[in-house]
XYZ file of C-alpha atoms in Angstrom:
757
model
C -135.117 261.198 4.604
C -132.356 258.765 3.648
C -129.847 259.868 1.064
C -128.676 258.162 -2.131
C -125.196 256.951 -2.960
C -123.792 256.059 -6.385
C -120.614 254.055 -6.372
C -118.578 252.487 -9.119
C -117.250 248.958 -8.958
C -113.807 249.271 -7.392
C -113.323 245.533 -7.070
C -114.552 244.765 -10.620
C -116.919 241.998 -9.542
C -120.214 243.472 -10.791
C -118.589 244.358 -14.104
C -118.276 240.641 -14.844
C -122.028 240.242 -14.402
C -122.607 242.950 -16.997
C -120.017 241.528 -19.375
C -121.426 237.980 -19.111
C -124.954 239.173 -19.881
C -123.755 241.256 -22.840
C -121.767 238.387 -24.405
C -124.699 235.989 -23.885
C -127.117 238.327 -25.671
C -124.829 238.251 -28.717
C -123.688 234.628 -28.778
C -127.015 232.830 -28.285
C -129.012 234.498 -31.147
C -125.940 234.437 -33.415
C -125.635 230.681 -32.948
C -129.300 230.151 -33.797
C -129.184 232.203 -37.006
C -125.575 231.849 -38.214
C -124.625 228.275 -37.389
C -124.073 226.517 -40.756
C -126.594 223.947 -41.786
C -125.693 220.319 -41.660
C -123.379 219.689 -44.575
C -124.273 216.035 -44.587
C -127.969 216.861 -45.151
C -127.066 219.127 -48.070
C -124.813 216.459 -49.541
C -127.598 213.879 -49.234
C -130.044 216.242 -50.945
C -127.634 216.842 -53.813
C -127.015 213.109 -54.064
C -130.748 212.448 -54.397
C -130.957 215.030 -57.224
C -127.932 213.705 -59.076
C -129.782 211.201 -61.281
C -132.032 213.905 -62.772
C -130.112 217.182 -62.334
C -126.556 215.882 -62.598
C -125.905 217.630 -65.935
C -127.355 221.000 -64.879
C -124.960 223.930 -64.584
C -126.290 225.002 -61.188
C -125.782 221.484 -59.816
C -122.123 221.376 -60.879
C -121.520 224.869 -59.483
C -123.137 223.887 -56.175
C -120.873 220.850 -55.850
C -117.787 222.957 -56.546
C -118.891 225.626 -54.073
C -119.552 223.127 -51.289
C -116.083 221.626 -51.776
C -114.127 224.893 -51.988
C -115.960 227.141 -49.507
C -114.346 227.750 -46.095
C -117.028 230.164 -44.897
C -118.903 227.514 -42.845
C -115.653 226.595 -41.072
C -114.922 230.234 -40.215
C -118.465 230.723 -38.897
C -118.180 227.689 -36.670
C -114.786 228.810 -35.332
C -116.073 232.324 -34.513
C -119.180 230.996 -32.762
C -117.188 228.442 -30.758
C -114.787 231.192 -29.638
C -117.765 233.301 -28.508
C -119.156 230.380 -26.500
C -115.753 229.806 -24.909
C -115.611 233.443 -23.762
C -119.193 233.230 -22.471
C -118.523 230.062 -20.455
C -115.284 231.500 -19.037
C -117.104 234.627 -17.838
C -119.888 232.520 -16.342
C -117.323 230.458 -14.422
C -115.634 233.642 -13.191
C -118.959 235.030 -11.970
C -119.791 231.808 -10.110
C -116.549 232.093 -8.089
C -117.099 235.695 -6.966
C -117.868 236.320 -3.278
C -121.156 237.859 -2.394
C -120.604 241.437 -1.255
C -124.147 242.285 -0.332
C -125.698 239.993 2.282
C -128.784 240.436 4.381
C -128.001 241.316 7.997
C -129.027 238.572 10.493
C -128.112 239.030 14.202
C -128.794 235.362 14.947
C -126.029 234.335 12.543
C -123.622 236.800 14.194
C -124.308 235.255 17.622
C -124.342 231.708 16.229
C -127.914 231.140 17.409
C -130.922 229.555 15.876
C -133.746 231.925 14.882
C -136.316 232.235 17.627
C -133.887 231.686 20.547
C -135.069 232.836 23.960
C -133.778 235.922 25.792
C -131.822 233.850 28.322
C -130.059 231.956 25.541
C -129.180 235.246 23.834
C -127.670 236.690 27.025
C -125.754 233.518 27.772
C -124.289 233.385 24.257
C -123.399 237.094 24.428
C -121.392 236.516 27.706
C -119.508 233.630 26.135
C -118.588 235.589 22.993
C -117.729 238.736 25.003
C -115.203 236.846 27.093
C -113.646 235.585 23.881
C -113.646 238.688 21.638
C -113.627 241.624 24.114
C -110.736 244.019 23.441
C -109.728 243.905 27.094
C -109.315 240.141 26.747
C -107.104 240.685 23.694
C -109.946 239.885 21.318
C -110.881 241.340 17.891
C -112.500 244.730 18.304
C -114.418 244.633 14.996
C -115.859 241.232 15.785
C -116.843 242.371 19.261
C -118.618 245.441 17.792
C -120.671 243.166 15.495
C -121.539 240.935 18.455
C -122.614 243.934 20.564
C -124.706 245.277 17.672
C -126.404 241.930 17.229
C -127.079 241.636 20.975
C -128.612 245.124 21.008
C -130.763 244.278 17.983
C -132.226 241.296 19.811
C -132.581 242.804 23.300
C -133.242 246.529 22.748
C -136.827 247.158 21.673
C -136.007 250.101 19.360
C -133.101 248.293 17.686
C -135.178 245.170 17.235
C -137.997 247.208 15.609
C -135.504 248.918 13.229
C -134.042 245.559 12.265
C -137.451 244.013 11.526
C -138.576 247.110 9.567
C -135.440 248.254 7.677
C -133.137 245.241 8.004
C -130.658 247.301 10.013
C -130.628 247.899 13.807
C -129.495 251.487 13.220
C -132.586 252.346 11.167
C -132.894 253.350 7.494
C -129.600 254.038 5.750
C -128.601 255.663 2.483
C -129.800 253.912 -0.709
C -126.780 252.593 -2.574
C -126.714 252.191 -6.369
C -123.901 250.159 -7.841
C -122.715 250.867 -11.389
C -121.227 247.859 -13.127
C -118.291 249.804 -14.521
C -114.793 250.022 -13.091
C -113.861 253.191 -11.225
C -110.973 254.069 -13.584
C -113.541 255.089 -16.248
C -114.533 258.181 -14.223
C -111.043 258.857 -13.021
C -109.870 262.342 -13.956
C -106.641 261.008 -15.440
C -108.521 258.933 -18.036
C -111.299 261.415 -18.780
C -109.926 262.561 -22.178
C -109.403 258.997 -23.407
C -112.926 257.919 -22.369
C -114.450 261.029 -23.947
C -112.588 260.354 -27.190
C -113.845 256.767 -27.362
C -117.441 257.823 -26.655
C -117.307 260.553 -29.292
C -115.796 258.227 -31.894
C -118.386 255.500 -31.253
C -121.572 257.564 -31.013
C -120.763 260.596 -33.159
C -118.759 259.064 -36.003
C -119.138 255.279 -36.352
C -122.848 254.998 -35.524
C -124.029 257.818 -37.887
C -121.852 256.466 -40.701
C -123.223 252.927 -40.333
C -126.854 254.081 -40.145
C -126.435 256.527 -43.021
C -124.800 253.899 -45.251
C -127.549 251.382 -44.535
C -130.255 253.976 -45.171
C -128.697 255.229 -48.403
C -128.449 251.682 -49.756
C -131.941 250.638 -48.663
C -133.758 253.618 -50.254
C -132.211 252.743 -53.630
C -133.994 249.373 -53.717
C -137.643 248.358 -53.818
C -139.211 245.625 -51.704
C -138.121 242.997 -54.263
C -134.500 244.211 -54.115
C -134.723 245.910 -57.508
C -133.180 249.338 -57.990
C -135.762 252.129 -58.018
C -134.057 253.620 -61.081
C -134.542 250.313 -62.904
C -138.258 250.279 -62.080
C -138.609 253.833 -63.393
C -136.725 252.854 -66.550
C -139.071 249.904 -67.162
C -142.129 252.089 -66.579
C -140.886 254.703 -69.056
C -140.300 252.252 -71.895
C -143.451 250.196 -71.286
C -145.475 253.402 -71.308
C -143.663 254.554 -74.445
C -143.981 251.195 -76.268
C -147.188 249.391 -75.222
C -146.725 246.726 -77.921
C -143.217 245.376 -77.347
C -141.717 242.525 -79.364
C -139.089 240.112 -78.069
C -136.087 241.963 -79.494
C -137.163 245.284 -77.972
C -137.908 243.538 -74.686
C -134.375 242.113 -74.514
C -132.970 245.612 -75.075
C -135.054 247.092 -72.244
C -134.135 244.210 -69.924
C -130.392 244.591 -70.428
C -130.599 248.370 -69.934
C -131.335 247.792 -66.230
C -129.074 249.659 -63.806
C -128.215 246.367 -62.068
C -125.747 245.780 -64.936
C -124.167 249.236 -64.645
C -120.953 249.183 -62.547
C -121.681 252.727 -61.351
C -124.927 251.596 -59.721
C -124.063 248.024 -58.744
C -120.663 246.921 -57.507
C -121.342 243.315 -58.524
C -121.283 244.337 -62.191
C -117.754 244.546 -63.576
C -116.017 245.879 -66.669
C -112.855 244.246 -67.968
C -110.154 245.528 -70.320
C -110.746 242.493 -72.542
C -114.374 243.549 -73.171
C -113.254 245.825 -76.002
C -111.984 242.756 -77.860
C -114.331 239.926 -76.910
C -117.667 241.765 -77.015
C -117.286 243.002 -80.650
C -116.308 239.460 -81.636
C -119.531 238.109 -80.100
C -121.521 240.823 -81.855
C -120.172 239.675 -85.220
C -121.057 236.056 -84.423
C -124.580 236.909 -83.266
C -125.439 239.116 -86.223
C -128.006 241.925 -86.143
C -128.573 243.081 -82.534
C -129.230 246.813 -83.178
C -125.702 247.939 -82.343
C -126.070 251.204 -84.265
C -129.115 252.284 -82.275
C -128.215 255.567 -80.586
C -131.145 255.698 -78.157
C -129.904 255.885 -74.566
C -129.363 253.799 -72.508
C -129.306 251.070 -75.189
C -126.131 252.537 -76.677
C -124.211 252.533 -73.359
C -121.360 249.991 -73.065
C -122.823 248.186 -70.031
C -126.193 247.726 -71.767
C -124.592 246.499 -74.985
C -122.429 244.005 -73.091
C -125.360 242.654 -71.070
C -127.460 242.327 -74.247
C -124.719 240.399 -76.011
C -124.274 238.059 -73.033
C -128.017 237.345 -72.798
C -128.322 236.641 -76.535
C -125.233 234.414 -76.419
C -126.823 232.529 -73.528
C -130.036 232.006 -75.514
C -128.013 230.815 -78.505
C -125.957 228.471 -76.251
C -122.698 229.861 -77.573
C -119.330 229.084 -76.025
C -117.510 232.117 -74.614
C -114.337 232.770 -72.625
C -114.107 232.069 -68.897
C -114.014 235.753 -67.949
C -117.090 236.574 -69.990
C -118.773 233.407 -68.738
C -118.536 234.692 -65.165
C -120.172 237.993 -66.211
C -122.792 236.063 -68.196
C -123.764 234.041 -65.123
C -124.287 237.266 -63.190
C -126.500 238.761 -65.932
C -128.530 235.565 -66.414
C -128.989 235.095 -62.664
C -130.450 238.602 -62.323
C -132.734 238.394 -65.366
C -135.764 236.445 -63.960
C -136.222 238.903 -61.075
C -135.949 241.857 -63.465
C -138.495 240.329 -65.843
C -140.849 239.793 -62.907
C -140.455 243.482 -62.091
C -141.355 244.312 -65.702
C -144.535 242.241 -65.356
C -145.405 244.109 -62.148
C -144.839 247.439 -63.891
C -147.067 246.365 -66.774
C -149.820 245.398 -64.321
C -149.556 248.769 -62.570
C -149.845 250.628 -65.869
C -152.852 248.476 -66.816
C -154.625 249.295 -63.549
C -153.862 252.996 -63.970
C -155.221 252.943 -67.516
C -158.399 251.155 -66.398
C -159.038 253.547 -63.508
C -157.924 256.890 -64.938
C -157.731 256.484 -68.676
C -155.883 258.906 -70.879
C -153.138 256.561 -72.062
C -152.741 253.120 -73.546
C -152.037 250.212 -71.233
C -149.370 247.663 -72.224
C -150.746 245.063 -74.580
C -151.253 241.504 -73.456
C -148.571 240.336 -75.876
C -145.999 242.529 -74.094
C -146.645 240.960 -70.699
C -146.753 237.459 -72.181
C -143.445 238.133 -73.950
C -141.928 238.968 -70.549
C -143.107 235.595 -69.260
C -141.830 233.788 -72.328
C -138.441 235.516 -72.119
C -138.167 234.286 -68.528
C -138.705 230.715 -69.718
C -136.145 231.198 -72.479
C -133.586 232.643 -70.039
C -133.963 229.783 -67.568
C -133.701 227.116 -70.263
C -131.171 228.910 -72.474
C -133.242 228.628 -75.648
C -134.219 230.997 -78.415
C -137.851 231.723 -79.211
C -137.890 229.708 -82.440
C -136.292 226.576 -80.974
C -138.134 223.373 -80.120
C -139.119 222.723 -76.474
C -137.573 219.256 -76.860
C -134.128 220.868 -76.609
C -134.759 221.334 -72.887
C -134.046 217.612 -72.479
C -130.492 216.282 -72.140
C -128.632 214.833 -75.158
C -131.139 216.403 -77.562
C -129.463 218.236 -80.434
C -130.716 219.864 -83.599
C -129.929 216.765 -85.692
C -132.118 214.613 -83.422
C -135.209 216.724 -84.075
C -135.568 215.489 -87.628
C -136.368 212.024 -86.294
C -139.042 213.470 -84.012
C -140.848 215.683 -86.518
C -140.926 213.018 -89.236
C -144.268 211.978 -90.721
C -144.146 208.709 -88.824
C -144.021 210.196 -85.295
C -144.920 213.920 -85.602
C -143.462 214.779 -82.176
C -143.094 218.547 -81.822
C -143.738 219.121 -78.099
C -143.136 217.496 -74.738
C -146.775 216.367 -74.600
C -146.384 214.597 -77.932
C -143.323 212.792 -76.629
C -145.169 211.736 -73.476
C -148.224 210.467 -75.350
C -146.101 208.346 -77.680
C -145.996 204.595 -77.076
C -142.901 203.324 -75.336
C -141.919 201.105 -78.250
C -142.284 203.959 -80.749
C -140.422 206.291 -78.420
C -137.514 203.877 -78.102
C -137.431 203.322 -81.827
C -137.470 207.076 -82.503
C -134.616 207.790 -80.036
C -132.539 204.684 -80.776
C -129.679 206.948 -81.943
C -129.134 208.060 -78.324
C -128.366 204.638 -76.943
C -129.889 202.852 -73.956
C -128.128 204.814 -71.207
C -128.892 208.240 -72.664
C -132.474 207.214 -73.382
C -132.994 206.246 -69.732
C -131.598 209.625 -68.635
C -133.913 211.455 -71.055
C -136.920 209.562 -69.694
C -135.887 210.234 -66.089
C -135.657 213.971 -66.785
C -138.924 213.992 -68.741
C -140.600 212.106 -65.895
C -139.580 214.851 -63.428
C -141.269 217.578 -65.493
C -144.570 218.899 -64.054
C -147.994 217.903 -65.319
C -150.632 220.386 -64.111
C -154.397 219.889 -64.071
C -156.450 223.063 -63.722
C -160.068 223.241 -62.498
C -162.018 226.498 -62.428
C -165.121 227.589 -60.557
C -166.936 230.836 -61.354
C -169.049 232.608 -58.725
C -169.953 235.926 -57.132
C -169.133 235.812 -53.429
C -171.219 237.576 -50.781
C -174.273 237.624 -53.028
C -177.692 236.020 -52.676
C -177.318 234.146 -55.951
C -173.611 233.358 -56.291
C -174.056 231.839 -59.747
C -175.832 234.877 -61.207
C -173.295 237.359 -62.607
C -174.672 240.858 -62.897
C -173.170 243.911 -64.550
C -170.464 245.526 -62.418
C -170.338 242.756 -59.794
C -167.034 241.377 -58.472
C -166.490 237.962 -60.049
C -164.328 235.405 -58.258
C -162.735 232.588 -60.240
C -161.409 229.869 -57.934
C -158.682 227.917 -59.710
C -157.503 224.615 -58.239
C -154.084 223.536 -59.464
C -152.895 219.952 -59.024
C -149.320 219.016 -59.839
C -148.108 215.582 -60.778
C -144.949 214.274 -62.339
C -144.844 213.295 -65.981
C -143.776 209.821 -64.831
C -147.250 209.314 -63.355
C -148.728 210.191 -66.737
C -146.515 207.487 -68.300
C -147.859 204.897 -65.892
C -151.493 205.858 -66.487
C -151.054 205.768 -70.246
C -149.391 202.362 -70.088
C -152.302 201.059 -68.020
C -154.894 202.552 -70.362
C -153.167 201.398 -73.587
C -155.090 198.066 -73.887
C -158.417 199.796 -73.238
C -157.622 202.413 -75.852
C -156.772 199.718 -78.398
C -160.120 198.001 -77.825
C -161.964 201.327 -78.107
C -160.133 202.118 -81.335
C -161.124 198.747 -82.790
C -164.772 199.239 -81.886
C -164.809 202.773 -83.306
C -163.306 201.503 -86.564
C -166.041 198.876 -86.813
C -168.713 201.470 -86.070
C -167.269 203.808 -88.677
C -167.292 200.974 -91.198
C -170.959 200.237 -90.499
C -171.922 203.873 -90.639
C -170.163 204.329 -93.945
C -172.264 201.529 -95.311
C -175.452 203.113 -93.976
C -175.058 206.647 -95.329
C -178.337 208.442 -95.873
C -179.360 210.464 -98.855
C -179.511 214.239 -98.825
C -183.266 214.278 -99.041
C -183.510 212.245 -95.806
C -181.710 214.859 -93.675
C -183.865 217.144 -91.557
C -183.947 220.767 -92.495
C -182.754 223.567 -90.226
C -186.325 224.695 -89.716
C -187.276 221.251 -88.453
C -184.357 221.334 -85.992
C -185.443 224.714 -84.664
C -189.036 223.576 -84.229
C -187.865 220.442 -82.454
C -185.782 222.557 -80.057
C -188.707 224.873 -79.386
C -190.947 221.875 -78.699
C -188.396 220.515 -76.220
C -188.392 223.816 -74.392
C -192.171 224.227 -74.326
C -193.270 220.664 -73.651
C -191.903 218.571 -70.769
C -192.864 215.071 -71.744
C -191.270 211.760 -72.483
C -189.606 211.328 -75.827
C -191.345 208.873 -78.124
C -189.068 206.062 -79.239
C -188.630 206.415 -82.989
C -189.090 203.441 -85.240
C -185.857 201.871 -86.446
C -184.741 203.189 -89.805
C -183.994 200.546 -92.362
C -180.655 201.088 -94.028
C -180.561 199.369 -97.399
C -182.729 196.863 -99.177
C -181.465 194.053 -101.283
C -181.829 196.092 -104.459
C -179.852 198.976 -102.933
C -182.819 201.449 -102.576
C -183.772 202.966 -99.206
C -187.272 202.344 -97.887
C -188.250 206.007 -97.878
C -191.959 205.430 -97.551
C -191.448 203.429 -94.362
C -189.318 206.192 -92.884
C -191.940 208.841 -93.641
C -194.687 206.637 -92.210
C -192.696 206.023 -89.031
C -192.067 209.754 -88.518
C -195.759 210.538 -89.098
C -196.749 207.905 -86.562
C -194.325 209.354 -84.019
C -195.766 212.856 -84.473
C -199.281 211.500 -84.087
C -198.360 209.700 -80.855
C -196.877 212.928 -79.461
C -200.072 214.843 -80.231
C -202.179 212.148 -78.583
C -200.003 212.202 -75.451
C -200.243 216.002 -75.287
C -204.030 215.864 -75.661
C -204.260 213.148 -72.988
C -202.180 215.256 -70.612
C -204.324 218.286 -71.338
C -207.519 216.335 -70.626
C -206.039 214.956 -67.412
C -205.094 218.448 -66.257
C -208.606 219.727 -67.094
C -210.149 216.902 -65.115
C -207.828 217.602 -62.192
C -208.758 221.268 -62.174
C -212.451 220.407 -62.375
C -212.147 218.054 -59.443
C -210.560 220.777 -57.299
C -213.763 222.657 -56.708
C -213.677 222.981 -52.927
C -211.603 225.909 -51.562
C -210.317 223.821 -48.611
C -208.511 221.429 -50.977
C -206.979 224.327 -52.849
C -205.761 225.880 -49.599
C -204.218 222.593 -48.502
C -202.377 222.196 -51.805
C -201.130 225.777 -51.709
C -199.937 225.315 -48.109
C -198.060 222.139 -49.037
C -196.466 223.842 -52.027
C -195.403 226.848 -49.951
C -193.947 224.530 -47.274
C -191.870 222.676 -49.849
C -190.665 225.956 -51.340
C -189.657 227.232 -47.889
C -187.788 223.985 -47.179
C -185.932 224.218 -50.493
C -185.011 227.855 -49.857
C -183.798 227.003 -46.353
C -181.641 224.179 -47.726
C -180.140 226.473 -50.358
C -179.435 229.129 -47.731
C -177.677 226.584 -45.520
C -175.508 225.400 -48.408
C -174.583 228.978 -49.329
C -173.823 229.767 -45.699
C -171.552 226.716 -45.371
C -169.760 227.595 -48.606
C -169.280 231.175 -47.391
C -167.895 229.980 -44.044
C -165.503 227.613 -45.794
C -164.234 230.376 -48.064
C -163.713 232.694 -45.070
C -161.822 229.990 -43.178
C -159.710 229.295 -46.247
C -158.790 232.969 -46.558
C -157.900 233.181 -42.867
C -155.665 230.119 -43.163
C -153.994 231.589 -46.227
C -153.299 234.816 -44.336
C -151.970 233.103 -41.221
C -149.992 230.332 -42.886
C -146.535 231.150 -44.197
C -145.874 228.652 -46.958
C -142.373 227.942 -48.129
C -141.453 229.043 -51.629
C -139.286 225.957 -52.033
C -141.376 223.798 -54.371
C -139.485 221.636 -56.916
C -136.038 222.286 -58.421
C -136.165 223.175 -62.099
C -134.246 221.135 -64.647
C -132.225 223.770 -66.504
C -129.048 222.819 -68.317
C -127.618 226.352 -68.617
C -129.026 228.356 -65.679
C -126.281 229.133 -63.114
C -128.451 229.045 -59.991
C -130.899 226.582 -58.480
C -134.370 227.799 -59.348
C -137.696 226.739 -57.920
C -140.686 225.865 -60.069
C -143.154 228.798 -60.063
C -146.141 229.731 -62.224
C -148.187 232.688 -63.416
C -151.981 232.493 -63.349
C -154.229 235.159 -64.862
C -157.390 235.806 -66.883
C -157.193 237.578 -70.235
C -159.365 238.646 -73.109
C -157.370 237.331 -76.044
C -159.629 238.965 -78.608
C -159.027 242.475 -77.242
C -155.478 241.621 -76.079
C -156.114 242.927 -72.551
C -155.677 241.646 -69.027
C -158.883 240.897 -67.135
C -157.202 239.978 -63.825
C -153.657 240.747 -62.794
C -151.165 237.841 -63.017
C -150.852 235.963 -59.743
C -147.382 234.539 -59.104
C -147.945 231.035 -57.707
C -144.800 230.316 -55.679
C -146.054 227.577 -53.326
C -147.390 224.856 -55.639
C -146.040 221.535 -54.391
C -149.020 219.193 -54.818
C -152.209 221.248 -54.845
C -152.905 224.964 -54.603
C -156.110 226.978 -54.674
C -155.988 230.504 -56.073
C -158.754 233.109 -56.231
C -158.717 235.534 -59.163
C -161.085 238.509 -58.870
C -162.160 241.004 -61.497
C -165.152 243.319 -62.080
C -167.790 242.023 -64.468
C -168.389 244.090 -67.641
C -170.833 246.952 -67.330
C -172.841 245.759 -70.339
C -174.948 242.627 -70.378
C -174.183 239.798 -72.764
C -171.930 236.791 -73.273
C -168.170 237.165 -72.932
C -165.393 234.744 -73.773
C -162.287 234.948 -71.575
C -159.317 232.633 -71.031
C -157.754 231.354 -67.806
C -154.044 231.080 -68.587
C -151.378 229.214 -66.630
C -147.767 229.879 -67.609
C -144.586 228.433 -66.221
C -141.703 230.742 -65.407
C -139.172 227.968 -65.994
C -140.257 225.546 -68.731
C -141.156 226.043 -72.384
C -144.178 224.264 -73.829
C -146.053 223.571 -70.571
C -148.445 226.534 -70.674
C -152.199 225.892 -70.435
C -155.172 227.922 -71.645
C -158.703 227.143 -70.478
C -161.762 228.961 -71.883
C -163.999 230.864 -69.463
C -167.502 231.777 -70.546
C -169.169 234.685 -68.781
C -172.860 235.455 -69.081
C -173.583 238.882 -67.628
C -177.148 239.748 -66.638
C -178.677 243.068 -65.781
C -178.268 244.158 -62.178
C -181.306 244.050 -59.939
C -183.077 247.347 -59.372
C -182.819 248.856 -55.910
C -186.037 248.673 -53.900
C -187.368 252.069 -52.861
C -189.729 250.663 -50.227
C -188.153 247.682 -48.512
C -190.616 245.428 -46.596
C -188.807 245.963 -43.310
C -189.660 249.673 -43.482
C -193.395 249.098 -44.096
C -195.221 250.176 -40.896
C -198.855 249.118 -40.542
C -201.492 251.860 -40.305
C -202.509 250.764 -36.811
C -198.948 251.254 -35.496
C -198.775 254.719 -37.059
C -202.119 255.685 -35.453
C -200.939 254.408 -32.053
C -197.726 256.432 -32.331
C -199.667 259.576 -33.305
C -202.039 259.041 -30.358
C -199.097 258.667 -27.972
C -197.501 261.829 -29.333
C -200.736 263.804 -28.912
C -201.189 262.491 -25.332
C -197.658 263.554 -24.522
C -198.267 267.048 -25.878
C -201.475 267.407 -23.812
C -199.717 266.267 -20.633
C -196.931 268.792 -21.174
C -199.512 271.622 -21.656
C -201.283 270.652 -18.394
C -197.992 270.714 -16.532
C -197.237 274.199 -17.874
C -200.650 275.475 -16.671
C -200.068 274.016 -13.195
C -196.700 275.703 -13.000
C -198.251 279.031 -13.949
């Protein structure tokens, strides 16, 4: 059996192969992931947003960052250096000589493969005369020539060469290690051992341990676990939380504590500037001794958030800390909403404690809007627009215009809008309208059904109800255009309605002419019981020349109408009696019943096909939603005082506003660009009856754009389970046949036993 040989690379050639592969595995993925994006594309994007978002804080910070940052240049330089090293190693490898070549005796003898024996002998004589040691030739070359001649002429050598690639037979298997030989040299053993120990026993455990220690402190949304526990404690302790208490809990997060987060900083000037801000803000519960609200980091964060909502001017050092606190706040408020939903689900499933009230969760959403826009709760949503100040609001809320919301401003005529905002000037007015035109206008359609049920429209007690909500987003500018187009039509409709109201005011009826409630109820019951054509009532005369109403004519007309209805009912009854009398023969009855059953079967088949298609479409839609990875980049939010570019996201949920409870958990819609379809599921109430819920859509960025749509739920009693299903009904004949077969089998087995005995 052939042996094995392990040899290190004395020449250093194979080490270059290893080094080239190693550098390539690092450089190629690093270039794909770390190469800076095209700065020109980013500049063009910012340029396109300048007309609308030019005054936003995040926009100005982004421009300053793109001009001052040298990180992209350093990344490019490092990656280019890596590619230079990789290309140099590749060039070095291409110039290396091949050390391991396949042995070919024809090449040694300078013959073509397949040469005849005479040609081999002739060529061997020629080369022997030239390279034989006795003729002063090269001995090594002559030995190779003799070996090649033997491989082609000797039968055993030729067989070894064809089988093992070597005329001498199988040799030792050689394994090359792509490391230089000095690594295993005894002189360098201590140095190599020290490097290995330092790399694998010190550096690697420290790096892995640091990464693990940092990762276990954060949740999947990069929120500290201690912060989540803090939110859960206070939301459990205070189910009904007002806005002031909510701000205190938010700013107590450990993200703002320098001991837990290195990004949070404390400055020596805080002892002077923070108390000054507290005096300017007023009552912010400074004397509250409940931890952690009394800690310095929590008090500072609370003051910075309240100063941001009040749009107060602060020093540059505090402004940097304020940007950090404000930037972290939306994610922390989203975590508070998630905690509230978890507590609600636990309360619904287990019981034993009070779930957070609906007002608490909605206050979290509203505080997110306030933080993004930098507005207090009592301020007007119009202050989200540029150039709007407190003194401008008095023109808007005047009796002439009565503009208190963004929708009121949009619905106002362009001439009235210009006249109302004439104090701004033409240039500022155009900027206000450009910003208002970029705001979202959402239309919300709902569809209520019970999936995977025979009757999807019938909601039974305890069933899983699915509300499919279709959201469509448009810009406010499109609403302007539609309203401008529909303005003439609306003017004509208003004129016609005024004329109609004038006529109706002239033709007011007396009290004694109005129908009583009992008459209305009887009329409704008649409509339900009788399915017939409505008789056209006689026209009611309004006023005579002397000013008296013709009451006798009205009474006569109503009596005639009632009489006609009775005659029609009697005629229909006589016709039905005649039809039943004519159907005396049983064959005709059978034919009619067969036709009716056929039509019913066709209708049921059509309904089944429609339900099946709807079910398949819903399944395909769910599969696409699972497989597709939609980008969370939707539309940039216009926010004058938010320090970071924020995308436009929404919350969608169902609530019972009477009981102040959540019916379905809030769904965070992060991918709404044009249209989005969301399914909200919740269990139907266990008791039958009519329920009034609300489908609520809330923005996480804008104030005054929330929508509430009523949802009526009629819960019926669940169907009783069938004890004897038709598919388990076995005819008596089949049972008798089975019993007969069983008895025959028993008799055959007894006969076999007797034969065996």
